[in-house]
PDB file of C-alpha atoms in Angstrom:
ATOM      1  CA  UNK U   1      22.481  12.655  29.986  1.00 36.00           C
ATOM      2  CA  UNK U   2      23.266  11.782  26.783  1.00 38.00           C
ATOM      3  CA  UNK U   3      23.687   8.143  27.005  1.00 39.00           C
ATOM      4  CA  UNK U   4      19.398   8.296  27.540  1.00 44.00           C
ATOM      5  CA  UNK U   5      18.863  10.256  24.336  1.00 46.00           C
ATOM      6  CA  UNK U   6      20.812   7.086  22.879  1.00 46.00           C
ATOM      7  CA  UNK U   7      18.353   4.956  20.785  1.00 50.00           C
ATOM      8  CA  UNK U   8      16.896   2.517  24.144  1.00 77.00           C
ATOM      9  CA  UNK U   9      14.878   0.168  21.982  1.00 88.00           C
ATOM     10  CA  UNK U  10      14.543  -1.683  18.943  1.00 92.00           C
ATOM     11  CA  UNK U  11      12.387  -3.939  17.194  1.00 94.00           C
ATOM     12  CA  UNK U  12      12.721  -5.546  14.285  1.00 96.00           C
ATOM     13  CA  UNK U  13      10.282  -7.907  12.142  1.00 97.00           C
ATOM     14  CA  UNK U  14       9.086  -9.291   9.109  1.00 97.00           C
ATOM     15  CA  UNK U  15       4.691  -8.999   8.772  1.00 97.00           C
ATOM     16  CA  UNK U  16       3.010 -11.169   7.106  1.00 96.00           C
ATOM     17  CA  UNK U  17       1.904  -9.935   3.170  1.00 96.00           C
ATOM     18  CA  UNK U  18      -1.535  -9.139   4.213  1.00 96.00           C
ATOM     19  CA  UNK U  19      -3.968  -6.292   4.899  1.00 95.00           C
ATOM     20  CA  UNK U  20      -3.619  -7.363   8.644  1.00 96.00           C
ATOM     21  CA  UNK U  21      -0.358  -6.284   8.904  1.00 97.00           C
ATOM     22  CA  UNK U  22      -1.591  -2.852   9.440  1.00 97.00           C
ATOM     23  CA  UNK U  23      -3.108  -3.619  12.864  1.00 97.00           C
ATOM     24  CA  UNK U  24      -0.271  -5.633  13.826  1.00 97.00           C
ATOM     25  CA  UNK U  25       2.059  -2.902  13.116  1.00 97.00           C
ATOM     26  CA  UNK U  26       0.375  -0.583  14.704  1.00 97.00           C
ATOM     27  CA  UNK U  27       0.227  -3.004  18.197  1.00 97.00           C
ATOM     28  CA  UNK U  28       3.506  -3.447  18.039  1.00 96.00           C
ATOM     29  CA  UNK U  29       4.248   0.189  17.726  1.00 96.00           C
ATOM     30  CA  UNK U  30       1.875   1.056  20.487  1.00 95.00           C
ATOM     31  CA  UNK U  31       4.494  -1.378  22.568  1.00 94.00           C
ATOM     32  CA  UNK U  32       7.228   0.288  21.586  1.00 94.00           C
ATOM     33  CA  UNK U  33       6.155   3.413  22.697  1.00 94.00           C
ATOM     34  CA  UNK U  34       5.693   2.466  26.057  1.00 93.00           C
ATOM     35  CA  UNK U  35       8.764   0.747  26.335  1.00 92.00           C
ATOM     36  CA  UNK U  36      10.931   3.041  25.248  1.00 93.00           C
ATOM     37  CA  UNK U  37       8.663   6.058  27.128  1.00 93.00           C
ATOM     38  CA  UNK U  38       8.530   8.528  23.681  1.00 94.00           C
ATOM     39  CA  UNK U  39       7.396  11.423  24.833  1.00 94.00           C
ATOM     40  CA  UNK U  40       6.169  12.547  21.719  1.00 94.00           C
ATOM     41  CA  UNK U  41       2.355  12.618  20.086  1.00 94.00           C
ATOM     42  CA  UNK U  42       1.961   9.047  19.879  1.00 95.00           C
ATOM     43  CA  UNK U  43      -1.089   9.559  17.463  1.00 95.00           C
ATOM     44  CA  UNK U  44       1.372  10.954  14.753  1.00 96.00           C
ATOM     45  CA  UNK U  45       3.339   8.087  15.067  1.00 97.00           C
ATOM     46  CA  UNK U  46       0.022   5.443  14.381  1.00 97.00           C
ATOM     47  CA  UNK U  47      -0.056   7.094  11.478  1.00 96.00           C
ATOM     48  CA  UNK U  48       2.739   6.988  10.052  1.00 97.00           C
ATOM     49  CA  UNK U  49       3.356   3.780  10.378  1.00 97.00           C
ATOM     50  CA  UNK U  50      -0.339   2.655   8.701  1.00 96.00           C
ATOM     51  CA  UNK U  51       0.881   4.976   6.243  1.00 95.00           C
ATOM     52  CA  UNK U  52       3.815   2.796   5.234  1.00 97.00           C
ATOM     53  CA  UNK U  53       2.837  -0.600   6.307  1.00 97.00           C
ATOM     54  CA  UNK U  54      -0.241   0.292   3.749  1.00 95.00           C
ATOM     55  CA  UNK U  55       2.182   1.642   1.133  1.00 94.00           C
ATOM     56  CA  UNK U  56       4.353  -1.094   1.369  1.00 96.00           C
ATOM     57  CA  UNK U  57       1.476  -3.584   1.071  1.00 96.00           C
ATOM     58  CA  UNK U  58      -0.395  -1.524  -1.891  1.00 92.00           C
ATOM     59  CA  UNK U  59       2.835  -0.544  -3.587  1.00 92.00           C
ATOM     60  CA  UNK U  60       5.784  -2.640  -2.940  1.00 95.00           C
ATOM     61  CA  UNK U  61       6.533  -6.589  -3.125  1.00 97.00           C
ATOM     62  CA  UNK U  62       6.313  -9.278  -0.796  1.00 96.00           C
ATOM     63  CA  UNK U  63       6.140  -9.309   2.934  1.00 97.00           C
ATOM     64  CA  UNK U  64       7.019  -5.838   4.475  1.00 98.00           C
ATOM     65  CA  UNK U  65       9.582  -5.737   6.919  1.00 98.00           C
ATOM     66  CA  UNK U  66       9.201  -2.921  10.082  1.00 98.00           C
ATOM     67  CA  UNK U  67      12.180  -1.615  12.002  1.00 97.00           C
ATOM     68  CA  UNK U  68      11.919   0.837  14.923  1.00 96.00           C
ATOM     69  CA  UNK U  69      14.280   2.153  16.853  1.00 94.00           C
ATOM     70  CA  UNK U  70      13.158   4.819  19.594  1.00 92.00           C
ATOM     71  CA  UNK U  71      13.831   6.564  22.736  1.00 93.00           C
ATOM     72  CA  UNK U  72      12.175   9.034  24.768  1.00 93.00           C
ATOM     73  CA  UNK U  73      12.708  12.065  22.544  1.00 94.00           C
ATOM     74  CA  UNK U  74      13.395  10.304  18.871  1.00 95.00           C
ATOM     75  CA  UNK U  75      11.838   7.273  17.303  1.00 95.00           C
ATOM     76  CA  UNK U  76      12.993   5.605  13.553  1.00 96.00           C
ATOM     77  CA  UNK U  77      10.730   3.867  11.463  1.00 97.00           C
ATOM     78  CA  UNK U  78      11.615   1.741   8.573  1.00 98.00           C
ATOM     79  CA  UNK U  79       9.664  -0.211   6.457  1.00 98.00           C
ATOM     80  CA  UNK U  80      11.320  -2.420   3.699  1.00 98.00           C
ATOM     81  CA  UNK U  81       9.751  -4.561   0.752  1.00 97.00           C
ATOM     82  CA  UNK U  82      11.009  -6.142  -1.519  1.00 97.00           C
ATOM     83  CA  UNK U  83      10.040  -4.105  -4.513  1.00 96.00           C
ATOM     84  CA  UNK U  84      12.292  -2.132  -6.429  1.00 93.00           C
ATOM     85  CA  UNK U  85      10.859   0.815  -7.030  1.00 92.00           C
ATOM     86  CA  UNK U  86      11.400   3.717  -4.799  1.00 92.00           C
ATOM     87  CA  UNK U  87       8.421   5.644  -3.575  1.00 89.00           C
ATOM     88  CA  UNK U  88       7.593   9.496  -4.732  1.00 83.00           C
ATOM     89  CA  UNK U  89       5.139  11.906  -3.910  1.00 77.00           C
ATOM     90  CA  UNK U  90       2.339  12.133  -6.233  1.00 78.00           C
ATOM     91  CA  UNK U  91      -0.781  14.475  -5.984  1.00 76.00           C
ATOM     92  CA  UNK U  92      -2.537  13.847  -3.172  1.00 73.00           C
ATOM     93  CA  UNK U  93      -6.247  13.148  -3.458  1.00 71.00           C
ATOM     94  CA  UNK U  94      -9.549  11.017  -2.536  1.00 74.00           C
ATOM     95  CA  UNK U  95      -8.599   8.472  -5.105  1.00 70.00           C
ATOM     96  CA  UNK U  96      -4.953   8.421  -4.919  1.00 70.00           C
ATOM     97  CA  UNK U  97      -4.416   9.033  -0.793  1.00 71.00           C
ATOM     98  CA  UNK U  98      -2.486  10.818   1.170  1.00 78.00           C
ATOM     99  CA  UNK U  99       0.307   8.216   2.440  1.00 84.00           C
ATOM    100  CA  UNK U 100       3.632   9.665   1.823  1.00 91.00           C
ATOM    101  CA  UNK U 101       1.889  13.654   2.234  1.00 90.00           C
ATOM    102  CA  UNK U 102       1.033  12.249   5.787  1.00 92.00           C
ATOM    103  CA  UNK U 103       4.530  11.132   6.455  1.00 95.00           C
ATOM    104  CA  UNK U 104       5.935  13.996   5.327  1.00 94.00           C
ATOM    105  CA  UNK U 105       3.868  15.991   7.397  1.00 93.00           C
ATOM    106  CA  UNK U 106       4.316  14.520  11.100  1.00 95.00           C
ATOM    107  CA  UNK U 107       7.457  13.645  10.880  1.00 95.00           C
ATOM    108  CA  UNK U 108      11.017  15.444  10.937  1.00 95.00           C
ATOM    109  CA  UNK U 109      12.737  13.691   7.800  1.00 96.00           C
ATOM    110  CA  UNK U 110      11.814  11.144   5.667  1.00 96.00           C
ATOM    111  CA  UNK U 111      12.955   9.089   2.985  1.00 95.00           C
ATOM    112  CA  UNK U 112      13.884   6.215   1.196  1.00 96.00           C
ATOM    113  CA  UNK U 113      16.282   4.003  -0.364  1.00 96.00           C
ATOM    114  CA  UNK U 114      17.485   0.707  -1.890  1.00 96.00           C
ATOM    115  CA  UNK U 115      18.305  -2.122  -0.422  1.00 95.00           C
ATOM    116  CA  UNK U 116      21.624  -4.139  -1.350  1.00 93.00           C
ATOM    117  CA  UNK U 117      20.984  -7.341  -3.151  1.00 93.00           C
ATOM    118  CA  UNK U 118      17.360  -5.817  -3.893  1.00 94.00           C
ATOM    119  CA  UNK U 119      14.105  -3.726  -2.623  1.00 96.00           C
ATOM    120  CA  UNK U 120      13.880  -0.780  -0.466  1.00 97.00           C
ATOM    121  CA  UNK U 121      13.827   1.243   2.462  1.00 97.00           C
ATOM    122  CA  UNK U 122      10.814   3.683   3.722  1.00 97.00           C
ATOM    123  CA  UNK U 123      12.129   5.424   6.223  1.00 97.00           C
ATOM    124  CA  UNK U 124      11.124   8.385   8.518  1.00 97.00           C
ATOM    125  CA  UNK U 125      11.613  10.055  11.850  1.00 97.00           C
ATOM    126  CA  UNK U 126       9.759  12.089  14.850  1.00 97.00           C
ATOM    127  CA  UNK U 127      11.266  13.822  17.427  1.00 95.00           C
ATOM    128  CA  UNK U 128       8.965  14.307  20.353  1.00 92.00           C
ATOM    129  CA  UNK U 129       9.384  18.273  20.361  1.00 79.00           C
ATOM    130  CA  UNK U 130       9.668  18.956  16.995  1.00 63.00           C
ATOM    131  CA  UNK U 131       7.392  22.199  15.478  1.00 53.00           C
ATOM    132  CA  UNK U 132       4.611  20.682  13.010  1.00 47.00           C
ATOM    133  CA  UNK U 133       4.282  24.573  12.076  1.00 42.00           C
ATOM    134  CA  UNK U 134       7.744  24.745  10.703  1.00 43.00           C
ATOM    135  CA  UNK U 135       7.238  22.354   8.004  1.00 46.00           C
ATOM    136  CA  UNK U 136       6.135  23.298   4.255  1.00 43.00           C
ATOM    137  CA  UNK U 137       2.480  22.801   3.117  1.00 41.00           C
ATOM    138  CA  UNK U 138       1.828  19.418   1.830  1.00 40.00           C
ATOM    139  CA  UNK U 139       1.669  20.373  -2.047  1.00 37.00           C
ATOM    140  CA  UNK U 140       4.868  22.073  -1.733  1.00 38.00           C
ATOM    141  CA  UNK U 141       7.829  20.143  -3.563  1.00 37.00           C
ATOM    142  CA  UNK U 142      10.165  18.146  -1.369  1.00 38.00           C
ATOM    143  CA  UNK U 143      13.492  19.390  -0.102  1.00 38.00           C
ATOM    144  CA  UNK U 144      15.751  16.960  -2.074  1.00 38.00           C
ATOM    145  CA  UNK U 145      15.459  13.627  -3.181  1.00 35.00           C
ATOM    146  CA  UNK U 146      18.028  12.463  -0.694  1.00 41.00           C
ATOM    147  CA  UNK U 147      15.890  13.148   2.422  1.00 41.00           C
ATOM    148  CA  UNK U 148      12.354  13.237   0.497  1.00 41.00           C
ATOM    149  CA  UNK U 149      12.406  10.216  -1.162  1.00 41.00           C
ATOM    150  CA  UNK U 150      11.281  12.025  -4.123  1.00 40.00           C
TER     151      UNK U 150
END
């Protein structure tokens, strides 16, 4: 049994620098989901990923790159730019948006990091059974820079 907990699919691509990218991302994630059968809310996992495509493409440099790797009960997102600076959370708001509050949110851990030879690493992941009711509030501070990004 625990061979099919193993990750069972990965994709991994660059998107083109453009506002487009979103939707693609998104398609492409809706594939992977039903390829690799996640059992989890798939809805979250839209989200999150137009959460960091966006980020990426608002806050970051050059094309973003997107990196899943999922199975039935755990998927892994990455998104990496080529931009330096790594992301933290900032008050959320109308005018500023709720991206990395969102991420936080649905997902299990999150974080970031830089990438050798230059840019970073968005990274987060959802487990399909995991309790959205035992995470902190959204304005609370993160747990650690390490897993929070922040």
């Amino acid at each position: 049994m625990a061979s099919q907990e193993a990750e069972a699919y990965q994709v991994d691509t660059r998107l083109p620098e453009e506002m487009g990218s979103i939707t693609a991302a998104r398609r492409l994630i809706a594939e992977v989901l039903r390829e690799c059968g996640y059992q989890g809310r798939q809805e979250d996992v839209l989200l999150v990923v137009s959460e960091l495509v966006t980020n990426a493409l608002v806050h970051g440099e050059g094309p973003p790159g997107l990196r899943v790797l999922g199975s039935g009960s755990r998927l892994r997102i990455e998104v990496r730019d080529a931009g330096a600076e790594l992301p933290e959370l900032r008050d959320p708001g109308p005018a500023r948006g709720w991206g990395l509050h969102v991420v936080r949110l649905l997902s299990a851990a999150w974080g970031s990091a830089p990438i050798e030879g230059g840019g970073k690493t968005v990274w987060c992941e959802l487990t399909a059974h995991q309790e959205l009711t035992s995470r902190p509030p959204a304005l609370d501070p993160p747990h650690g820079a390490a897993q929070d990004g922040g």
